[in-house]
Amino acid sequence: MEIISTHKQKTLAQDISYTGIGLHSGKPATVRLSPLPPDNGIVFIRADLPERTAIPAQADFVGATMRATTLTRDGQEVFTVEHLLSALYITDVDNCQIEMSGPEPPVGDGSALSFVELIKRAGVMEQDKARKTARIAEVLTVYDGERYVMVLPYDGQRFSFLSLTDQSGLEPQYMDIQIGRDDLVAQVAPARTIAFVNEIEGLKRMGLGLGGTPENVIVYDGDKALTPLRFTDELVRHKILDLLGDLFLAGRFTGHVIAVKSGHALNTALAKKIAEYIEKGESGPC
């Protein structure tokens, strides 16, 4: 493994905030994004709790992964952070403090687009320190039966996803993107989260999806989308969006990520494996 430094780190040019409702909690939620100095990374803070514990957006702090990615530290947690992390990745932000009024950020329209637009309004500026990017030099893989996600050595950043569901009649969807060549703001950021009619009541009994509406969730009944689609393959585009956010927990790296039927559990397991690989490489030959 090799650490390369070809770009400067970036942060926000100013504070900015956004208010809405949480996708799973259904409760009012506000986030405030603020600049941070170099080498601080992405940090979440629960502004509603007296301890104000900093929760780093790092793979070591991943807790639950049921329908969303949860980060935990010292008994505090933030969940459904993947869309916001994806927006920070897409807009090339390395250092940012995210104060939250509760455990979950607002869902916006169910995609990363609201956060991307928020960050663009704040502005992104270069900092006076080089960004560290790890060049993956071997294959790292996580399997769960027929589901898997892996990263292979690759000169650049590429993400390929094959989405296959158990829902009757819904055709497989595939997407392949290359960072720096494809417009993630146009092709990935607007893709909204997905649910199926036959799982909604079960999710609500578990206390999930309570903030879901036809405006922020694409609902499928079999192979029919009950919500007008932004893309015919919006499902797999949202899977890529989640993948970008989850793998950002490992830091910056080059490689070709290939995923088949992957979700938050496998995504974050690979993020942990990549983070361990990077840490091992930084402490000695890899």
PDB file of C-alpha atoms in Angstrom:
ATOM      1  CA  MET A   1       0.000   0.000   0.000  1.00  0.00           C
ATOM      2  CA  GLU A   2       1.101   3.556  -0.736  1.00  0.00           C
ATOM      3  CA  ILE A   3      -0.095   6.905   0.615  1.00  0.00           C
ATOM      4  CA  ILE A   4      -0.331   9.563  -2.081  1.00  0.00           C
ATOM      5  CA  SER A   5      -0.811  13.321  -1.599  1.00  0.00           C
ATOM      6  CA  THR A   6      -1.800  15.017  -4.826  1.00  0.00           C
ATOM      7  CA  HIS A   7      -4.510  17.358  -3.537  1.00  0.00           C
ATOM      8  CA  LYS A   8      -5.055  19.794  -0.701  1.00  0.00           C
ATOM      9  CA  GLN A   9      -7.550  19.092   2.075  1.00  0.00           C
ATOM     10  CA  LYS A  10     -10.837  21.004   1.935  1.00  0.00           C
ATOM     11  CA  THR A  11     -13.403  22.351   4.368  1.00  0.00           C
ATOM     12  CA  LEU A  12     -16.469  24.585   4.278  1.00  0.00           C
ATOM     13  CA  ALA A  13     -16.057  28.310   3.729  1.00  0.00           C
ATOM     14  CA  GLN A  14     -18.699  29.132   6.368  1.00  0.00           C
ATOM     15  CA  ASP A  15     -21.271  27.674   8.761  1.00  0.00           C
ATOM     16  CA  ILE A  16     -24.605  26.628   7.326  1.00  0.00           C
ATOM     17  CA  SER A  17     -27.661  24.814   8.718  1.00  0.00           C
ATOM     18  CA  TYR A  18     -30.639  22.813   7.483  1.00  0.00           C
ATOM     19  CA  THR A  19     -33.889  21.713   9.176  1.00  0.00           C
ATOM     20  CA  GLY A  20     -36.354  18.958   8.302  1.00  0.00           C
ATOM     21  CA  ILE A  21     -37.563  15.631   9.702  1.00  0.00           C
ATOM     22  CA  GLY A  22     -35.669  12.416  10.341  1.00  0.00           C
ATOM     23  CA  LEU A  23     -36.366   9.535   7.953  1.00  0.00           C
ATOM     24  CA  HIS A  24     -36.643   6.857  10.635  1.00  0.00           C
ATOM     25  CA  SER A  25     -37.476   8.853  13.770  1.00  0.00           C
ATOM     26  CA  GLY A  26     -40.046  11.084  12.091  1.00  0.00           C
ATOM     27  CA  LYS A  27     -38.943  13.854  14.467  1.00  0.00           C
ATOM     28  CA  PRO A  28     -37.863  17.435  13.674  1.00  0.00           C
ATOM     29  CA  ALA A  29     -34.124  17.545  12.986  1.00  0.00           C
ATOM     30  CA  THR A  30     -31.575  20.295  12.400  1.00  0.00           C
ATOM     31  CA  VAL A  31     -27.953  20.006  11.317  1.00  0.00           C
ATOM     32  CA  ARG A  32     -25.343  22.751  11.434  1.00  0.00           C
ATOM     33  CA  LEU A  33     -22.230  22.230   9.309  1.00  0.00           C
ATOM     34  CA  SER A  34     -19.087  24.162  10.251  1.00  0.00           C
ATOM     35  CA  PRO A  35     -15.489  24.374   8.985  1.00  0.00           C
ATOM     36  CA  LEU A  36     -12.736  22.456  10.778  1.00  0.00           C
ATOM     37  CA  PRO A  37      -8.930  22.787  10.574  1.00  0.00           C
ATOM     38  CA  PRO A  38      -6.923  20.231   8.546  1.00  0.00           C
ATOM     39  CA  ASP A  39      -6.588  16.633   9.781  1.00  0.00           C
ATOM     40  CA  ASN A  40      -9.798  16.753  11.851  1.00  0.00           C
ATOM     41  CA  GLY A  41     -11.964  14.784   9.428  1.00  0.00           C
ATOM     42  CA  ILE A  42     -15.747  14.634   9.658  1.00  0.00           C
ATOM     43  CA  VAL A  43     -17.048  14.861  13.231  1.00  0.00           C
ATOM     44  CA  PHE A  44     -20.623  14.577  14.526  1.00  0.00           C
ATOM     45  CA  ILE A  45     -21.752  16.270  17.737  1.00  0.00           C
ATOM     46  CA  ARG A  46     -25.097  15.805  19.475  1.00  0.00           C
ATOM     47  CA  ALA A  47     -25.977  19.404  20.373  1.00  0.00           C
ATOM     48  CA  ASP A  48     -28.972  18.175  22.393  1.00  0.00           C
ATOM     49  CA  LEU A  49     -26.771  16.342  24.908  1.00  0.00           C
ATOM     50  CA  PRO A  50     -24.726  18.066  27.639  1.00  0.00           C
ATOM     51  CA  GLU A  51     -21.565  16.014  27.034  1.00  0.00           C
ATOM     52  CA  ARG A  52     -21.289  17.084  23.371  1.00  0.00           C
ATOM     53  CA  THR A  53     -19.124  14.055  22.665  1.00  0.00           C
ATOM     54  CA  ALA A  54     -17.339  14.201  19.301  1.00  0.00           C
ATOM     55  CA  ILE A  55     -18.254  11.149  17.215  1.00  0.00           C
ATOM     56  CA  PRO A  56     -15.759  10.749  14.343  1.00  0.00           C
ATOM     57  CA  ALA A  57     -17.075   9.568  10.991  1.00  0.00           C
ATOM     58  CA  GLN A  58     -14.713   6.612  11.020  1.00  0.00           C
ATOM     59  CA  ALA A  59     -15.269   2.897  10.499  1.00  0.00           C
ATOM     60  CA  ASP A  60     -14.228   2.051  14.084  1.00  0.00           C
ATOM     61  CA  PHE A  61     -17.309   3.852  15.403  1.00  0.00           C
ATOM     62  CA  VAL A  62     -19.926   1.993  13.342  1.00  0.00           C
ATOM     63  CA  GLY A  63     -22.682   0.500  15.492  1.00  0.00           C
ATOM     64  CA  ALA A  64     -25.988  -0.721  14.053  1.00  0.00           C
ATOM     65  CA  THR A  65     -26.569  -1.056  10.305  1.00  0.00           C
ATOM     66  CA  MET A  66     -30.294  -1.889  10.165  1.00  0.00           C
ATOM     67  CA  ARG A  67     -31.666   0.136   7.215  1.00  0.00           C
ATOM     68  CA  ALA A  68     -29.158   2.902   7.981  1.00  0.00           C
ATOM     69  CA  THR A  69     -25.609   3.457   9.254  1.00  0.00           C
ATOM     70  CA  THR A  70     -25.226   4.324  12.940  1.00  0.00           C
ATOM     71  CA  LEU A  71     -22.103   5.753  14.589  1.00  0.00           C
ATOM     72  CA  THR A  72     -21.641   5.395  18.345  1.00  0.00           C
ATOM     73  CA  ARG A  73     -19.223   6.634  20.981  1.00  0.00           C
ATOM     74  CA  ASP A  74     -19.419   6.616  24.797  1.00  0.00           C
ATOM     75  CA  GLY A  75     -23.110   5.805  24.802  1.00  0.00           C
ATOM     76  CA  GLN A  76     -24.038   8.486  22.277  1.00  0.00           C
ATOM     77  CA  GLU A  77     -25.129   7.749  18.729  1.00  0.00           C
ATOM     78  CA  VAL A  78     -26.057   9.332  15.418  1.00  0.00           C
ATOM     79  CA  PHE A  79     -27.841   7.357  12.737  1.00  0.00           C
ATOM     80  CA  THR A  80     -28.846   7.600   9.080  1.00  0.00           C
ATOM     81  CA  VAL A  81     -25.606   9.478   8.423  1.00  0.00           C
ATOM     82  CA  GLU A  82     -24.831   7.886   5.051  1.00  0.00           C
ATOM     83  CA  HIS A  83     -26.593  10.453   2.840  1.00  0.00           C
ATOM     84  CA  LEU A  84     -24.839  13.359   4.537  1.00  0.00           C
ATOM     85  CA  LEU A  85     -21.486  11.574   4.346  1.00  0.00           C
ATOM     86  CA  SER A  86     -22.082  10.852   0.665  1.00  0.00           C
ATOM     87  CA  ALA A  87     -22.784  14.554   0.059  1.00  0.00           C
ATOM     88  CA  LEU A  88     -19.508  15.504   1.774  1.00  0.00           C
ATOM     89  CA  TYR A  89     -17.661  12.938  -0.334  1.00  0.00           C
ATOM     90  CA  ILE A  90     -19.291  14.152  -3.550  1.00  0.00           C
ATOM     91  CA  THR A  91     -18.487  17.801  -2.781  1.00  0.00           C
ATOM     92  CA  ASP A  92     -14.880  16.885  -1.862  1.00  0.00           C
ATOM     93  CA  VAL A  93     -15.000  17.988   1.807  1.00  0.00           C
ATOM     94  CA  ASP A  94     -12.430  16.468   4.181  1.00  0.00           C
ATOM     95  CA  ASN A  95     -12.944  18.406   7.413  1.00  0.00           C
ATOM     96  CA  CYS A  96     -16.351  19.356   8.795  1.00  0.00           C
ATOM     97  CA  GLN A  97     -18.128  19.525  12.149  1.00  0.00           C
ATOM     98  CA  ILE A  98     -21.777  18.459  12.061  1.00  0.00           C
ATOM     99  CA  GLU A  99     -23.880  19.539  15.035  1.00  0.00           C
ATOM    100  CA  MET A 100     -27.185  17.702  15.254  1.00  0.00           C
ATOM    101  CA  SER A 101     -30.277  18.614  17.272  1.00  0.00           C
ATOM    102  CA  GLY A 102     -30.946  14.920  17.876  1.00  0.00           C
ATOM    103  CA  PRO A 103     -29.745  11.468  16.851  1.00  0.00           C
ATOM    104  CA  GLU A 104     -30.744  11.707  13.173  1.00  0.00           C
ATOM    105  CA  PRO A 105     -30.183  14.340  10.464  1.00  0.00           C
ATOM    106  CA  PRO A 106     -33.088  15.565   8.330  1.00  0.00           C
ATOM    107  CA  VAL A 107     -33.928  13.317   5.403  1.00  0.00           C
ATOM    108  CA  GLY A 108     -34.499  16.118   2.899  1.00  0.00           C
ATOM    109  CA  ASP A 109     -35.962  14.582  -0.241  1.00  0.00           C
ATOM    110  CA  GLY A 110     -34.544  11.141   0.565  1.00  0.00           C
ATOM    111  CA  SER A 111     -31.367  11.664  -1.457  1.00  0.00           C
ATOM    112  CA  ALA A 112     -28.091  13.531  -0.884  1.00  0.00           C
ATOM    113  CA  LEU A 113     -29.138  16.439  -3.072  1.00  0.00           C
ATOM    114  CA  SER A 114     -30.365  18.720  -0.256  1.00  0.00           C
ATOM    115  CA  PHE A 115     -27.013  18.342   1.513  1.00  0.00           C
ATOM    116  CA  VAL A 116     -25.024  18.842  -1.692  1.00  0.00           C
ATOM    117  CA  GLU A 117     -26.897  22.088  -2.359  1.00  0.00           C
ATOM    118  CA  LEU A 118     -26.378  23.133   1.277  1.00  0.00           C
ATOM    119  CA  ILE A 119     -22.618  22.585   1.019  1.00  0.00           C
ATOM    120  CA  LYS A 120     -22.455  24.434  -2.290  1.00  0.00           C
ATOM    121  CA  ARG A 121     -24.190  27.427  -0.681  1.00  0.00           C
ATOM    122  CA  ALA A 122     -21.636  27.425   2.121  1.00  0.00           C
ATOM    123  CA  GLY A 123     -18.757  27.081  -0.338  1.00  0.00           C
ATOM    124  CA  VAL A 124     -15.768  24.747  -0.187  1.00  0.00           C
ATOM    125  CA  MET A 125     -12.218  26.033   0.265  1.00  0.00           C
ATOM    126  CA  GLU A 126      -8.763  24.480   0.068  1.00  0.00           C
ATOM    127  CA  GLN A 127      -6.624  24.240   3.190  1.00  0.00           C
ATOM    128  CA  ASP A 128      -2.869  24.490   3.634  1.00  0.00           C
ATOM    129  CA  LYS A 129      -2.239  20.777   4.147  1.00  0.00           C
ATOM    130  CA  ALA A 130      -2.065  17.849   1.738  1.00  0.00           C
ATOM    131  CA  ARG A 131      -4.811  15.244   1.626  1.00  0.00           C
ATOM    132  CA  LYS A 132      -3.736  11.659   2.274  1.00  0.00           C
ATOM    133  CA  THR A 133      -5.158   9.100  -0.130  1.00  0.00           C
ATOM    134  CA  ALA A 134      -4.355   5.404   0.226  1.00  0.00           C
ATOM    135  CA  ARG A 135      -3.605   3.426  -2.932  1.00  0.00           C
ATOM    136  CA  ILE A 136      -5.124  -0.036  -2.438  1.00  0.00           C
ATOM    137  CA  ALA A 137      -2.634  -2.658  -3.616  1.00  0.00           C
ATOM    138  CA  GLU A 138      -4.490  -5.910  -2.927  1.00  0.00           C
ATOM    139  CA  VAL A 139      -8.012  -7.308  -3.098  1.00  0.00           C
ATOM    140  CA  LEU A 140     -10.132  -6.798   0.032  1.00  0.00           C
ATOM    141  CA  THR A 141     -13.464  -8.635   0.129  1.00  0.00           C
ATOM    142  CA  VAL A 142     -16.480  -9.098   2.408  1.00  0.00           C
ATOM    143  CA  TYR A 143     -18.944 -11.911   1.654  1.00  0.00           C
ATOM    144  CA  ASP A 144     -22.356 -12.817   3.043  1.00  0.00           C
ATOM    145  CA  GLY A 145     -23.674 -15.749   1.041  1.00  0.00           C
ATOM    146  CA  GLU A 146     -24.515 -14.469  -2.437  1.00  0.00           C
ATOM    147  CA  ARG A 147     -23.972 -10.872  -1.352  1.00  0.00           C
ATOM    148  CA  TYR A 148     -20.531  -9.330  -1.455  1.00  0.00           C
ATOM    149  CA  VAL A 149     -18.531  -6.139  -1.771  1.00  0.00           C
ATOM    150  CA  MET A 150     -14.847  -5.853  -2.631  1.00  0.00           C
ATOM    151  CA  VAL A 151     -12.174  -3.369  -3.599  1.00  0.00           C
ATOM    152  CA  LEU A 152      -9.492  -4.128  -6.176  1.00  0.00           C
ATOM    153  CA  PRO A 153      -6.341  -2.195  -7.084  1.00  0.00           C
ATOM    154  CA  TYR A 154      -7.206   0.464  -9.640  1.00  0.00           C
ATOM    155  CA  ASP A 155      -5.595   3.655 -10.868  1.00  0.00           C
ATOM    156  CA  GLY A 156      -8.391   5.977  -9.783  1.00  0.00           C
ATOM    157  CA  GLN A 157     -11.717   5.568  -8.014  1.00  0.00           C
ATOM    158  CA  ARG A 158     -14.426   3.415  -9.551  1.00  0.00           C
ATOM    159  CA  PHE A 159     -17.650   1.997  -8.132  1.00  0.00           C
ATOM    160  CA  SER A 160     -19.700  -0.781  -9.761  1.00  0.00           C
ATOM    161  CA  PHE A 161     -22.949  -2.022  -8.223  1.00  0.00           C
ATOM    162  CA  LEU A 162     -25.339  -4.809  -9.223  1.00  0.00           C
ATOM    163  CA  SER A 163     -28.671  -4.484  -7.431  1.00  0.00           C
ATOM    164  CA  LEU A 164     -30.758  -7.644  -7.197  1.00  0.00           C
ATOM    165  CA  THR A 165     -33.830  -7.742  -4.963  1.00  0.00           C
ATOM    166  CA  ASP A 166     -36.094 -10.531  -3.774  1.00  0.00           C
ATOM    167  CA  GLN A 167     -39.112  -8.498  -4.874  1.00  0.00           C
ATOM    168  CA  SER A 168     -41.085 -10.258  -7.607  1.00  0.00           C
ATOM    169  CA  GLY A 169     -40.780  -8.774 -11.065  1.00  0.00           C
ATOM    170  CA  LEU A 170     -38.197  -6.093 -10.321  1.00  0.00           C
ATOM    171  CA  GLU A 171     -35.407  -6.383 -12.856  1.00  0.00           C
ATOM    172  CA  PRO A 172     -31.719  -6.249 -11.844  1.00  0.00           C
ATOM    173  CA  GLN A 173     -30.113  -2.817 -12.065  1.00  0.00           C
ATOM    174  CA  TYR A 174     -26.421  -2.109 -12.655  1.00  0.00           C
ATOM    175  CA  MET A 175     -24.367   1.073 -12.450  1.00  0.00           C
ATOM    176  CA  ASP A 176     -20.683   1.800 -12.979  1.00  0.00           C
ATOM    177  CA  ILE A 177     -19.158   5.211 -12.209  1.00  0.00           C
ATOM    178  CA  GLN A 178     -15.661   6.646 -12.135  1.00  0.00           C
ATOM    179  CA  ILE A 179     -14.826   9.465  -9.753  1.00  0.00           C
ATOM    180  CA  GLY A 180     -13.483  12.460 -11.646  1.00  0.00           C
ATOM    181  CA  ARG A 181     -15.023  11.341 -14.926  1.00  0.00           C
ATOM    182  CA  ASP A 182     -18.704  11.082 -14.055  1.00  0.00           C
ATOM    183  CA  ASP A 183     -20.846  13.870 -12.617  1.00  0.00           C
ATOM    184  CA  LEU A 184     -21.874  12.522  -9.218  1.00  0.00           C
ATOM    185  CA  VAL A 185     -23.962  15.614  -8.440  1.00  0.00           C
ATOM    186  CA  ALA A 186     -26.156  14.922 -11.463  1.00  0.00           C
ATOM    187  CA  GLN A 187     -26.024  11.120 -11.588  1.00  0.00           C
ATOM    188  CA  VAL A 188     -25.963   9.958  -7.969  1.00  0.00           C
ATOM    189  CA  ALA A 189     -26.835  12.756  -5.505  1.00  0.00           C
ATOM    190  CA  PRO A 190     -30.530  13.043  -6.587  1.00  0.00           C
ATOM    191  CA  ALA A 191     -31.291   9.303  -6.176  1.00  0.00           C
ATOM    192  CA  ARG A 192     -33.790   8.756  -3.363  1.00  0.00           C
ATOM    193  CA  THR A 193     -34.130   6.015  -0.782  1.00  0.00           C
ATOM    194  CA  ILE A 194     -36.290   2.990  -1.579  1.00  0.00           C
ATOM    195  CA  ALA A 195     -38.960   0.968   0.237  1.00  0.00           C
ATOM    196  CA  PHE A 196     -41.395  -1.775  -0.745  1.00  0.00           C
ATOM    197  CA  VAL A 197     -45.087  -1.858   0.082  1.00  0.00           C
ATOM    198  CA  ASN A 198     -44.878  -5.274   1.695  1.00  0.00           C
ATOM    199  CA  GLU A 199     -42.223  -4.170   4.214  1.00  0.00           C
ATOM    200  CA  ILE A 200     -43.574  -0.790   5.348  1.00  0.00           C
ATOM    201  CA  GLU A 201     -45.748  -2.009   8.236  1.00  0.00           C
ATOM    202  CA  GLY A 202     -42.936  -4.218   9.532  1.00  0.00           C
ATOM    203  CA  LEU A 203     -40.508  -1.293   9.461  1.00  0.00           C
ATOM    204  CA  LYS A 204     -42.920   0.924  11.373  1.00  0.00           C
ATOM    205  CA  ARG A 205     -43.384  -1.751  14.045  1.00  0.00           C
ATOM    206  CA  MET A 206     -39.600  -1.628  14.505  1.00  0.00           C
ATOM    207  CA  GLY A 207     -39.715   2.168  14.803  1.00  0.00           C
ATOM    208  CA  LEU A 208     -38.197   2.697  11.360  1.00  0.00           C
ATOM    209  CA  GLY A 209     -39.321   4.812   8.432  1.00  0.00           C
ATOM    210  CA  LEU A 210     -41.621   6.956  10.590  1.00  0.00           C
ATOM    211  CA  GLY A 211     -40.616  10.075   8.648  1.00  0.00           C
ATOM    212  CA  GLY A 212     -41.052   8.479   5.246  1.00  0.00           C
ATOM    213  CA  THR A 213     -43.433  10.198   2.817  1.00  0.00           C
ATOM    214  CA  PRO A 214     -44.125   9.960  -0.933  1.00  0.00           C
ATOM    215  CA  GLU A 215     -41.866  13.025  -1.254  1.00  0.00           C
ATOM    216  CA  ASN A 216     -38.766  11.438   0.300  1.00  0.00           C
ATOM    217  CA  VAL A 217     -39.128   7.688  -0.351  1.00  0.00           C
ATOM    218  CA  ILE A 218     -39.655   5.798  -3.604  1.00  0.00           C
ATOM    219  CA  VAL A 219     -42.206   3.089  -2.809  1.00  0.00           C
ATOM    220  CA  TYR A 220     -42.338  -0.006  -5.014  1.00  0.00           C
ATOM    221  CA  ASP A 221     -45.258  -2.403  -5.259  1.00  0.00           C
ATOM    222  CA  GLY A 222     -43.649  -5.385  -6.943  1.00  0.00           C
ATOM    223  CA  ASP A 223     -41.990  -3.973 -10.048  1.00  0.00           C
ATOM    224  CA  LYS A 224     -44.108  -0.815 -10.113  1.00  0.00           C
ATOM    225  CA  ALA A 225     -42.828   2.431  -8.618  1.00  0.00           C
ATOM    226  CA  LEU A 226     -45.678   4.297  -6.919  1.00  0.00           C
ATOM    227  CA  THR A 227     -43.523   7.428  -6.851  1.00  0.00           C
ATOM    228  CA  PRO A 228     -42.487   9.173 -10.100  1.00  0.00           C
ATOM    229  CA  LEU A 229     -38.858   8.250 -10.764  1.00  0.00           C
ATOM    230  CA  ARG A 230     -36.003  10.654 -11.453  1.00  0.00           C
ATOM    231  CA  PHE A 231     -34.096   7.828 -13.178  1.00  0.00           C
ATOM    232  CA  THR A 232     -35.337   4.488 -14.486  1.00  0.00           C
ATOM    233  CA  ASP A 233     -32.528   2.903 -12.443  1.00  0.00           C
ATOM    234  CA  GLU A 234     -32.897   5.138  -9.390  1.00  0.00           C
ATOM    235  CA  LEU A 235     -32.713   2.151  -7.032  1.00  0.00           C
ATOM    236  CA  VAL A 236     -29.145   1.212  -7.970  1.00  0.00           C
ATOM    237  CA  ARG A 237     -28.103   4.874  -8.066  1.00  0.00           C
ATOM    238  CA  HIS A 238     -29.229   5.206  -4.465  1.00  0.00           C
ATOM    239  CA  LYS A 239     -27.316   2.036  -3.623  1.00  0.00           C
ATOM    240  CA  ILE A 240     -24.194   3.723  -5.035  1.00  0.00           C
ATOM    241  CA  LEU A 241     -24.997   6.827  -2.966  1.00  0.00           C
ATOM    242  CA  ASP A 242     -25.156   4.728   0.221  1.00  0.00           C
ATOM    243  CA  LEU A 243     -21.951   2.930  -0.762  1.00  0.00           C
ATOM    244  CA  LEU A 244     -20.070   6.222  -1.210  1.00  0.00           C
ATOM    245  CA  GLY A 245     -21.190   7.462   2.205  1.00  0.00           C
ATOM    246  CA  ASP A 246     -20.453   4.203   4.010  1.00  0.00           C
ATOM    247  CA  LEU A 247     -16.997   3.759   2.478  1.00  0.00           C
ATOM    248  CA  PHE A 248     -16.068   7.377   3.233  1.00  0.00           C
ATOM    249  CA  LEU A 249     -15.803   6.077   6.819  1.00  0.00           C
ATOM    250  CA  ALA A 250     -12.534   4.431   5.709  1.00  0.00           C
ATOM    251  CA  GLY A 251     -11.035   7.688   4.465  1.00  0.00           C
ATOM    252  CA  ARG A 252      -9.812   8.532   0.968  1.00  0.00           C
ATOM    253  CA  PHE A 253      -8.509   5.684  -1.181  1.00  0.00           C
ATOM    254  CA  THR A 254      -8.052   4.644  -4.780  1.00  0.00           C
ATOM    255  CA  GLY A 255      -9.455   1.356  -6.010  1.00  0.00           C
ATOM    256  CA  HIS A 256     -12.315  -0.302  -7.882  1.00  0.00           C
ATOM    257  CA  VAL A 257     -15.200  -1.180  -5.578  1.00  0.00           C
ATOM    258  CA  ILE A 258     -17.502  -3.923  -6.869  1.00  0.00           C
ATOM    259  CA  ALA A 259     -20.724  -4.676  -4.999  1.00  0.00           C
ATOM    260  CA  VAL A 260     -23.468  -7.247  -5.522  1.00  0.00           C
ATOM    261  CA  LYS A 261     -26.631  -6.980  -3.380  1.00  0.00           C
ATOM    262  CA  SER A 262     -24.641  -5.101  -0.761  1.00  0.00           C
ATOM    263  CA  GLY A 263     -26.149  -2.972   2.012  1.00  0.00           C
ATOM    264  CA  HIS A 264     -24.979  -0.981   5.015  1.00  0.00           C
ATOM    265  CA  ALA A 265     -23.728  -4.030   6.947  1.00  0.00           C
ATOM    266  CA  LEU A 266     -21.433  -5.210   4.148  1.00  0.00           C
ATOM    267  CA  ASN A 267     -20.469  -1.673   3.103  1.00  0.00           C
ATOM    268  CA  THR A 268     -19.312  -0.735   6.596  1.00  0.00           C
ATOM    269  CA  ALA A 269     -17.606  -4.102   7.089  1.00  0.00           C
ATOM    270  CA  LEU A 270     -15.516  -3.335   4.005  1.00  0.00           C
ATOM    271  CA  ALA A 271     -14.907   0.193   5.314  1.00  0.00           C
ATOM    272  CA  LYS A 272     -13.479  -1.336   8.497  1.00  0.00           C
ATOM    273  CA  LYS A 273     -11.307  -3.716   6.489  1.00  0.00           C
ATOM    274  CA  ILE A 274      -9.990  -0.859   4.341  1.00  0.00           C
ATOM    275  CA  ALA A 275      -9.318   1.296   7.413  1.00  0.00           C
ATOM    276  CA  GLU A 276      -7.378  -1.546   9.052  1.00  0.00           C
ATOM    277  CA  TYR A 277      -5.436  -2.085   5.836  1.00  0.00           C
ATOM    278  CA  ILE A 278      -4.545   1.623   5.675  1.00  0.00           C
ATOM    279  CA  GLU A 279      -3.513   1.711   9.346  1.00  0.00           C
ATOM    280  CA  LYS A 280      -1.309  -1.354   8.867  1.00  0.00           C
ATOM    281  CA  GLY A 281       0.285   0.210   5.790  1.00  0.00           C
ATOM    282  CA  GLU A 282       1.011   3.477   7.578  1.00  0.00           C
ATOM    283  CA  SER A 283       2.740   1.635  10.428  1.00  0.00           C
ATOM    284  CA  GLY A 284       4.975  -0.429   8.160  1.00  0.00           C
ATOM    285  CA  PRO A 285       5.448  -1.984   4.701  1.00  0.00           C
ATOM    286  CA  CYS A 286       2.248  -3.233   3.085  1.00  0.00           C
TER     287      CYS A 286
END
